[in-house]
Amino acid sequence: MTSNPYESPNPGKPGQARIVETPRGLMAVTIICLILGVLGLMGALGAFIGIISPFFMESFIENLPDSPDMEFQRANLDFQRSMLIPNLIMAIANLVAATGLIIGAIGGITRKASLHSVFVYALYIAAIYCMMKTAHMVYVTIGTMGLMQQQFQNAPGMPPGATDFIKYAAWAGVVFAAAWSIGLAMFYLWSSTYIRRPQIKSHFNK
């Protein structure tokens, strides 16, 4: 029996090539990254739709009668248009990171040596994107909450403390999402270190 935990305990018959099993850790990383990559592509598609939607909504809202709700919607559209460049950068970064994760994960599953470096760089890019996403999310929340606070303060019949409750609930969601993004970034960084180990890199041999 071999003492190497990354090799099959069955050396095979004489004259037969020894079968080397894929480590469970590598398989887990590749499957998780493949799933996250697919979800990232879906998120990037939604982000691109969100970027162009304010331009279609503008002509529709302009034809509606003035009201406090319409004023809020117009102010929100103005804020979304002001975030066009940052939102576009984030969507492109998401698309690049997700595509790299999918290609790298496929390389991990198929053990393609040419895709090992792609996988490593994709994990770095994904980690950087997660940190960018956290900062972007905080900035957008600050801007949106300012608009919502003005809207709620001017709304008739708003119960006392409702504005604070909504604000705290929104920030609680941001904290949870930020913690998730930071956790993903740590996972990506750990995974990049893991697949660069010589005994793991050796499995990318096709």
PDB file of C-alpha atoms in Angstrom:
ATOM      1  CA  MET A   1       0.000   0.000   0.000  1.00  0.00           C
ATOM      2  CA  THR A   2       1.323   3.413  -0.954  1.00  0.00           C
ATOM      3  CA  SER A   3       1.932   6.040   1.724  1.00  0.00           C
ATOM      4  CA  ASN A   4       0.991   8.886  -0.642  1.00  0.00           C
ATOM      5  CA  PRO A   5      -2.580   9.988   0.222  1.00  0.00           C
ATOM      6  CA  TYR A   6      -3.016  11.457  -3.273  1.00  0.00           C
ATOM      7  CA  GLU A   7      -2.520   8.178  -5.086  1.00  0.00           C
ATOM      8  CA  SER A   8      -4.728   5.175  -5.371  1.00  0.00           C
ATOM      9  CA  PRO A   9      -3.929   2.397  -2.884  1.00  0.00           C
ATOM     10  CA  ASN A  10      -4.218  -0.059  -5.782  1.00  0.00           C
ATOM     11  CA  PRO A  11      -0.970   0.025  -7.804  1.00  0.00           C
ATOM     12  CA  GLY A  12      -2.529  -2.048 -10.572  1.00  0.00           C
ATOM     13  CA  LYS A  13      -1.276  -5.151 -12.294  1.00  0.00           C
ATOM     14  CA  PRO A  14       2.306  -5.444 -13.544  1.00  0.00           C
ATOM     15  CA  GLY A  15       2.666  -3.622 -16.844  1.00  0.00           C
ATOM     16  CA  GLN A  16      -0.529  -1.668 -16.225  1.00  0.00           C
ATOM     17  CA  ALA A  17      -0.446   2.126 -15.640  1.00  0.00           C
ATOM     18  CA  ARG A  18      -1.139   3.056 -12.053  1.00  0.00           C
ATOM     19  CA  ILE A  19      -4.410   4.908 -11.606  1.00  0.00           C
ATOM     20  CA  VAL A  20      -4.032   8.181  -9.733  1.00  0.00           C
ATOM     21  CA  GLU A  21      -7.199   9.370  -8.079  1.00  0.00           C
ATOM     22  CA  THR A  22      -8.164  13.028  -7.991  1.00  0.00           C
ATOM     23  CA  PRO A  23      -7.849  14.329  -4.413  1.00  0.00           C
ATOM     24  CA  ARG A  24     -11.181  15.003  -2.766  1.00  0.00           C
ATOM     25  CA  GLY A  25     -10.089  18.519  -1.893  1.00  0.00           C
ATOM     26  CA  LEU A  26      -9.347  19.327  -5.533  1.00  0.00           C
ATOM     27  CA  MET A  27     -12.637  17.829  -6.649  1.00  0.00           C
ATOM     28  CA  ALA A  28     -14.529  19.841  -4.024  1.00  0.00           C
ATOM     29  CA  VAL A  29     -12.806  23.084  -5.038  1.00  0.00           C
ATOM     30  CA  THR A  30     -13.504  22.533  -8.728  1.00  0.00           C
ATOM     31  CA  ILE A  31     -17.179  21.681  -8.202  1.00  0.00           C
ATOM     32  CA  ILE A  32     -17.756  24.642  -5.886  1.00  0.00           C
ATOM     33  CA  CYS A  33     -15.983  27.007  -8.273  1.00  0.00           C
ATOM     34  CA  LEU A  34     -17.962  25.653 -11.209  1.00  0.00           C
ATOM     35  CA  ILE A  35     -21.238  26.307  -9.384  1.00  0.00           C
ATOM     36  CA  LEU A  36     -20.099  29.769  -8.272  1.00  0.00           C
ATOM     37  CA  GLY A  37     -18.972  30.542 -11.801  1.00  0.00           C
ATOM     38  CA  VAL A  38     -22.359  29.668 -13.274  1.00  0.00           C
ATOM     39  CA  LEU A  39     -24.101  31.746 -10.610  1.00  0.00           C
ATOM     40  CA  GLY A  40     -21.654  34.562 -11.358  1.00  0.00           C
ATOM     41  CA  LEU A  41     -22.558  34.498 -15.052  1.00  0.00           C
ATOM     42  CA  MET A  42     -26.230  34.751 -14.148  1.00  0.00           C
ATOM     43  CA  GLY A  43     -25.421  37.644 -11.813  1.00  0.00           C
ATOM     44  CA  ALA A  44     -23.424  39.405 -14.543  1.00  0.00           C
ATOM     45  CA  LEU A  45     -26.342  39.058 -16.952  1.00  0.00           C
ATOM     46  CA  GLY A  46     -28.688  40.539 -14.352  1.00  0.00           C
ATOM     47  CA  ALA A  47     -26.218  43.369 -13.742  1.00  0.00           C
ATOM     48  CA  PHE A  48     -26.082  44.282 -17.423  1.00  0.00           C
ATOM     49  CA  ILE A  49     -29.885  44.296 -17.566  1.00  0.00           C
ATOM     50  CA  GLY A  50     -29.955  46.517 -14.471  1.00  0.00           C
ATOM     51  CA  ILE A  51     -27.504  48.928 -16.121  1.00  0.00           C
ATOM     52  CA  ILE A  52     -29.639  49.512 -19.223  1.00  0.00           C
ATOM     53  CA  SER A  53     -33.068  49.373 -17.535  1.00  0.00           C
ATOM     54  CA  PRO A  54     -33.002  52.990 -16.187  1.00  0.00           C
ATOM     55  CA  PHE A  55     -32.764  54.297 -19.751  1.00  0.00           C
ATOM     56  CA  PHE A  56     -35.930  52.421 -20.701  1.00  0.00           C
ATOM     57  CA  MET A  57     -37.742  53.410 -17.514  1.00  0.00           C
ATOM     58  CA  GLU A  58     -36.995  57.109 -17.951  1.00  0.00           C
ATOM     59  CA  SER A  59     -39.424  57.690 -20.835  1.00  0.00           C
ATOM     60  CA  PHE A  60     -42.119  55.699 -19.029  1.00  0.00           C
ATOM     61  CA  ILE A  61     -41.842  57.596 -15.742  1.00  0.00           C
ATOM     62  CA  GLU A  62     -41.736  61.007 -17.404  1.00  0.00           C
ATOM     63  CA  ASN A  63     -45.261  60.466 -18.763  1.00  0.00           C
ATOM     64  CA  LEU A  64     -46.712  59.718 -15.318  1.00  0.00           C
ATOM     65  CA  PRO A  65     -48.315  62.467 -13.196  1.00  0.00           C
ATOM     66  CA  ASP A  66     -46.230  64.097 -10.478  1.00  0.00           C
ATOM     67  CA  SER A  67     -46.449  62.546  -7.019  1.00  0.00           C
ATOM     68  CA  PRO A  68     -44.095  61.883  -4.106  1.00  0.00           C
ATOM     69  CA  ASP A  69     -43.579  58.349  -5.389  1.00  0.00           C
ATOM     70  CA  MET A  70     -42.712  59.589  -8.868  1.00  0.00           C
ATOM     71  CA  GLU A  71     -40.258  62.095  -7.437  1.00  0.00           C
ATOM     72  CA  PHE A  72     -38.545  59.264  -5.590  1.00  0.00           C
ATOM     73  CA  GLN A  73     -38.453  57.124  -8.734  1.00  0.00           C
ATOM     74  CA  ARG A  74     -36.952  59.967 -10.767  1.00  0.00           C
ATOM     75  CA  ALA A  75     -34.332  60.627  -8.086  1.00  0.00           C
ATOM     76  CA  ASN A  76     -33.522  56.920  -7.968  1.00  0.00           C
ATOM     77  CA  LEU A  77     -33.136  56.794 -11.747  1.00  0.00           C
ATOM     78  CA  ASP A  78     -30.788  59.787 -11.610  1.00  0.00           C
ATOM     79  CA  PHE A  79     -28.711  57.987  -8.989  1.00  0.00           C
ATOM     80  CA  GLN A  80     -28.623  54.797 -11.080  1.00  0.00           C
ATOM     81  CA  ARG A  81     -27.484  56.760 -14.137  1.00  0.00           C
ATOM     82  CA  SER A  82     -24.743  58.389 -12.071  1.00  0.00           C
ATOM     83  CA  MET A  83     -23.538  54.893 -11.167  1.00  0.00           C
ATOM     84  CA  LEU A  84     -23.339  53.776 -14.803  1.00  0.00           C
ATOM     85  CA  ILE A  85     -19.533  53.531 -15.017  1.00  0.00           C
ATOM     86  CA  PRO A  86     -19.008  51.846 -11.594  1.00  0.00           C
ATOM     87  CA  ASN A  87     -21.861  49.416 -12.287  1.00  0.00           C
ATOM     88  CA  LEU A  88     -20.434  48.619 -15.720  1.00  0.00           C
ATOM     89  CA  ILE A  89     -16.972  47.990 -14.268  1.00  0.00           C
ATOM     90  CA  MET A  90     -18.452  45.667 -11.632  1.00  0.00           C
ATOM     91  CA  ALA A  91     -20.508  43.769 -14.220  1.00  0.00           C
ATOM     92  CA  ILE A  92     -17.475  43.265 -16.469  1.00  0.00           C
ATOM     93  CA  ALA A  93     -15.342  42.175 -13.497  1.00  0.00           C
ATOM     94  CA  ASN A  94     -18.068  39.722 -12.496  1.00  0.00           C
ATOM     95  CA  LEU A  95     -18.219  38.362 -16.048  1.00  0.00           C
ATOM     96  CA  VAL A  96     -14.433  37.914 -16.253  1.00  0.00           C
ATOM     97  CA  ALA A  97     -14.198  36.269 -12.826  1.00  0.00           C
ATOM     98  CA  ALA A  98     -17.135  33.928 -13.465  1.00  0.00           C
ATOM     99  CA  THR A  99     -15.856  32.882 -16.892  1.00  0.00           C
ATOM    100  CA  GLY A 100     -12.382  32.243 -15.483  1.00  0.00           C
ATOM    101  CA  LEU A 101     -13.793  30.156 -12.647  1.00  0.00           C
ATOM    102  CA  ILE A 102     -15.788  28.008 -15.060  1.00  0.00           C
ATOM    103  CA  ILE A 103     -12.816  27.468 -17.391  1.00  0.00           C
ATOM    104  CA  GLY A 104     -10.488  26.784 -14.461  1.00  0.00           C
ATOM    105  CA  ALA A 105     -12.928  24.373 -12.846  1.00  0.00           C
ATOM    106  CA  ILE A 106     -13.294  22.496 -16.120  1.00  0.00           C
ATOM    107  CA  GLY A 107      -9.500  22.325 -16.230  1.00  0.00           C
ATOM    108  CA  GLY A 108      -9.489  20.896 -12.717  1.00  0.00           C
ATOM    109  CA  ILE A 109     -12.055  18.252 -13.637  1.00  0.00           C
ATOM    110  CA  THR A 110     -10.352  17.294 -16.903  1.00  0.00           C
ATOM    111  CA  ARG A 111      -6.845  17.711 -15.366  1.00  0.00           C
ATOM    112  CA  LYS A 112      -5.653  19.918 -18.245  1.00  0.00           C
ATOM    113  CA  ALA A 113      -2.171  21.233 -17.481  1.00  0.00           C
ATOM    114  CA  SER A 114      -2.701  24.240 -19.758  1.00  0.00           C
ATOM    115  CA  LEU A 115      -5.634  25.416 -17.605  1.00  0.00           C
ATOM    116  CA  HIS A 116      -3.912  25.244 -14.229  1.00  0.00           C
ATOM    117  CA  SER A 117      -2.562  28.798 -14.438  1.00  0.00           C
ATOM    118  CA  VAL A 118      -5.954  29.983 -15.717  1.00  0.00           C
ATOM    119  CA  PHE A 119      -7.550  28.498 -12.627  1.00  0.00           C
ATOM    120  CA  VAL A 120      -5.043  30.198 -10.313  1.00  0.00           C
ATOM    121  CA  TYR A 121      -5.463  33.643 -11.882  1.00  0.00           C
ATOM    122  CA  ALA A 122      -9.245  33.236 -12.005  1.00  0.00           C
ATOM    123  CA  LEU A 123      -9.285  32.602  -8.266  1.00  0.00           C
ATOM    124  CA  TYR A 124      -7.225  35.756  -7.666  1.00  0.00           C
ATOM    125  CA  ILE A 125      -9.544  37.803  -9.877  1.00  0.00           C
ATOM    126  CA  ALA A 126     -12.612  36.368  -8.137  1.00  0.00           C
ATOM    127  CA  ALA A 127     -11.175  37.294  -4.727  1.00  0.00           C
ATOM    128  CA  ILE A 128     -10.462  40.858  -5.868  1.00  0.00           C
ATOM    129  CA  TYR A 129     -13.960  41.109  -7.346  1.00  0.00           C
ATOM    130  CA  CYS A 130     -15.519  40.054  -4.037  1.00  0.00           C
ATOM    131  CA  MET A 131     -13.713  42.838  -2.209  1.00  0.00           C
ATOM    132  CA  MET A 132     -14.694  45.360  -4.886  1.00  0.00           C
ATOM    133  CA  LYS A 133     -18.274  44.157  -4.629  1.00  0.00           C
ATOM    134  CA  THR A 134     -18.321  44.810  -0.888  1.00  0.00           C
ATOM    135  CA  ALA A 135     -17.146  48.418  -1.305  1.00  0.00           C
ATOM    136  CA  HIS A 136     -19.537  48.993  -4.216  1.00  0.00           C
ATOM    137  CA  MET A 137     -22.461  47.575  -2.264  1.00  0.00           C
ATOM    138  CA  VAL A 138     -21.812  49.859   0.719  1.00  0.00           C
ATOM    139  CA  TYR A 139     -21.600  52.922  -1.530  1.00  0.00           C
ATOM    140  CA  VAL A 140     -24.835  52.074  -3.360  1.00  0.00           C
ATOM    141  CA  THR A 141     -26.635  51.425  -0.066  1.00  0.00           C
ATOM    142  CA  ILE A 142     -25.561  54.800   1.317  1.00  0.00           C
ATOM    143  CA  GLY A 143     -26.912  56.569  -1.780  1.00  0.00           C
ATOM    144  CA  THR A 144     -30.149  54.592  -1.915  1.00  0.00           C
ATOM    145  CA  MET A 145     -30.836  54.951   1.799  1.00  0.00           C
ATOM    146  CA  GLY A 146     -30.444  58.733   1.516  1.00  0.00           C
ATOM    147  CA  LEU A 147     -33.147  58.818  -1.144  1.00  0.00           C
ATOM    148  CA  MET A 148     -35.411  56.473   0.811  1.00  0.00           C
ATOM    149  CA  GLN A 149     -35.026  58.476   3.999  1.00  0.00           C
ATOM    150  CA  GLN A 150     -36.148  61.649   2.229  1.00  0.00           C
ATOM    151  CA  GLN A 151     -39.080  59.781   0.709  1.00  0.00           C
ATOM    152  CA  PHE A 152     -40.248  58.297   4.003  1.00  0.00           C
ATOM    153  CA  GLN A 153     -39.889  61.541   5.898  1.00  0.00           C
ATOM    154  CA  ASN A 154     -42.177  63.275   3.396  1.00  0.00           C
ATOM    155  CA  ALA A 155     -44.672  60.425   3.202  1.00  0.00           C
ATOM    156  CA  PRO A 156     -47.942  61.098   5.056  1.00  0.00           C
ATOM    157  CA  GLY A 157     -49.017  58.653   7.745  1.00  0.00           C
ATOM    158  CA  MET A 158     -45.587  57.102   8.159  1.00  0.00           C
ATOM    159  CA  PRO A 159     -45.430  55.495  11.654  1.00  0.00           C
ATOM    160  CA  PRO A 160     -42.777  56.900  14.017  1.00  0.00           C
ATOM    161  CA  GLY A 161     -39.551  54.951  13.837  1.00  0.00           C
ATOM    162  CA  ALA A 162     -40.429  53.282  10.533  1.00  0.00           C
ATOM    163  CA  THR A 163     -37.605  55.055   8.738  1.00  0.00           C
ATOM    164  CA  ASP A 164     -35.049  53.898  11.305  1.00  0.00           C
ATOM    165  CA  PHE A 165     -36.362  50.341  11.156  1.00  0.00           C
ATOM    166  CA  ILE A 166     -36.030  50.218   7.373  1.00  0.00           C
ATOM    167  CA  LYS A 167     -32.561  51.748   7.560  1.00  0.00           C
ATOM    168  CA  TYR A 168     -31.362  49.226  10.146  1.00  0.00           C
ATOM    169  CA  ALA A 169     -32.879  46.351   8.182  1.00  0.00           C
ATOM    170  CA  ALA A 170     -31.143  47.513   5.010  1.00  0.00           C
ATOM    171  CA  TRP A 171     -27.795  47.795   6.754  1.00  0.00           C
ATOM    172  CA  ALA A 172     -28.259  44.388   8.337  1.00  0.00           C
ATOM    173  CA  GLY A 173     -28.668  42.980   4.831  1.00  0.00           C
ATOM    174  CA  VAL A 174     -25.536  44.797   3.697  1.00  0.00           C
ATOM    175  CA  VAL A 175     -23.519  43.427   6.620  1.00  0.00           C
ATOM    176  CA  PHE A 176     -24.670  39.880   5.829  1.00  0.00           C
ATOM    177  CA  ALA A 177     -23.889  40.283   2.114  1.00  0.00           C
ATOM    178  CA  ALA A 178     -20.499  41.844   2.907  1.00  0.00           C
ATOM    179  CA  ALA A 179     -19.636  38.971   5.245  1.00  0.00           C
ATOM    180  CA  TRP A 180     -20.594  36.512   2.506  1.00  0.00           C
ATOM    181  CA  SER A 181     -18.425  38.328  -0.056  1.00  0.00           C
ATOM    182  CA  ILE A 182     -15.448  38.458   2.296  1.00  0.00           C
ATOM    183  CA  GLY A 183     -15.910  34.767   3.088  1.00  0.00           C
ATOM    184  CA  LEU A 184     -15.912  33.963  -0.641  1.00  0.00           C
ATOM    185  CA  ALA A 185     -12.762  36.028  -1.115  1.00  0.00           C
ATOM    186  CA  MET A 186     -11.031  34.040   1.620  1.00  0.00           C
ATOM    187  CA  PHE A 187     -12.183  30.793   0.005  1.00  0.00           C
ATOM    188  CA  TYR A 188     -10.809  31.869  -3.366  1.00  0.00           C
ATOM    189  CA  LEU A 189      -7.468  32.863  -1.876  1.00  0.00           C
ATOM    190  CA  TRP A 190      -7.202  29.587   0.032  1.00  0.00           C
ATOM    191  CA  SER A 191      -8.143  27.642  -3.103  1.00  0.00           C
ATOM    192  CA  SER A 192      -5.480  29.419  -5.159  1.00  0.00           C
ATOM    193  CA  THR A 193      -2.884  28.419  -2.566  1.00  0.00           C
ATOM    194  CA  TYR A 194      -4.224  24.864  -2.435  1.00  0.00           C
ATOM    195  CA  ILE A 195      -4.118  24.156  -6.167  1.00  0.00           C
ATOM    196  CA  ARG A 196      -0.571  25.574  -6.385  1.00  0.00           C
ATOM    197  CA  ARG A 197       0.721  22.856  -4.058  1.00  0.00           C
ATOM    198  CA  PRO A 198       3.110  20.591  -6.004  1.00  0.00           C
ATOM    199  CA  GLN A 199       1.157  17.427  -5.156  1.00  0.00           C
ATOM    200  CA  ILE A 200      -2.066  19.056  -6.388  1.00  0.00           C
ATOM    201  CA  LYS A 201      -0.545  20.735  -9.444  1.00  0.00           C
ATOM    202  CA  SER A 202       0.820  17.348 -10.495  1.00  0.00           C
ATOM    203  CA  HIS A 203      -2.742  16.202 -11.175  1.00  0.00           C
ATOM    204  CA  PHE A 204      -3.015  18.746 -13.987  1.00  0.00           C
ATOM    205  CA  ASN A 205      -1.029  16.437 -16.277  1.00  0.00           C
ATOM    206  CA  LYS A 206      -3.034  16.066 -19.478  1.00  0.00           C
TER     207      LYS A 206
END
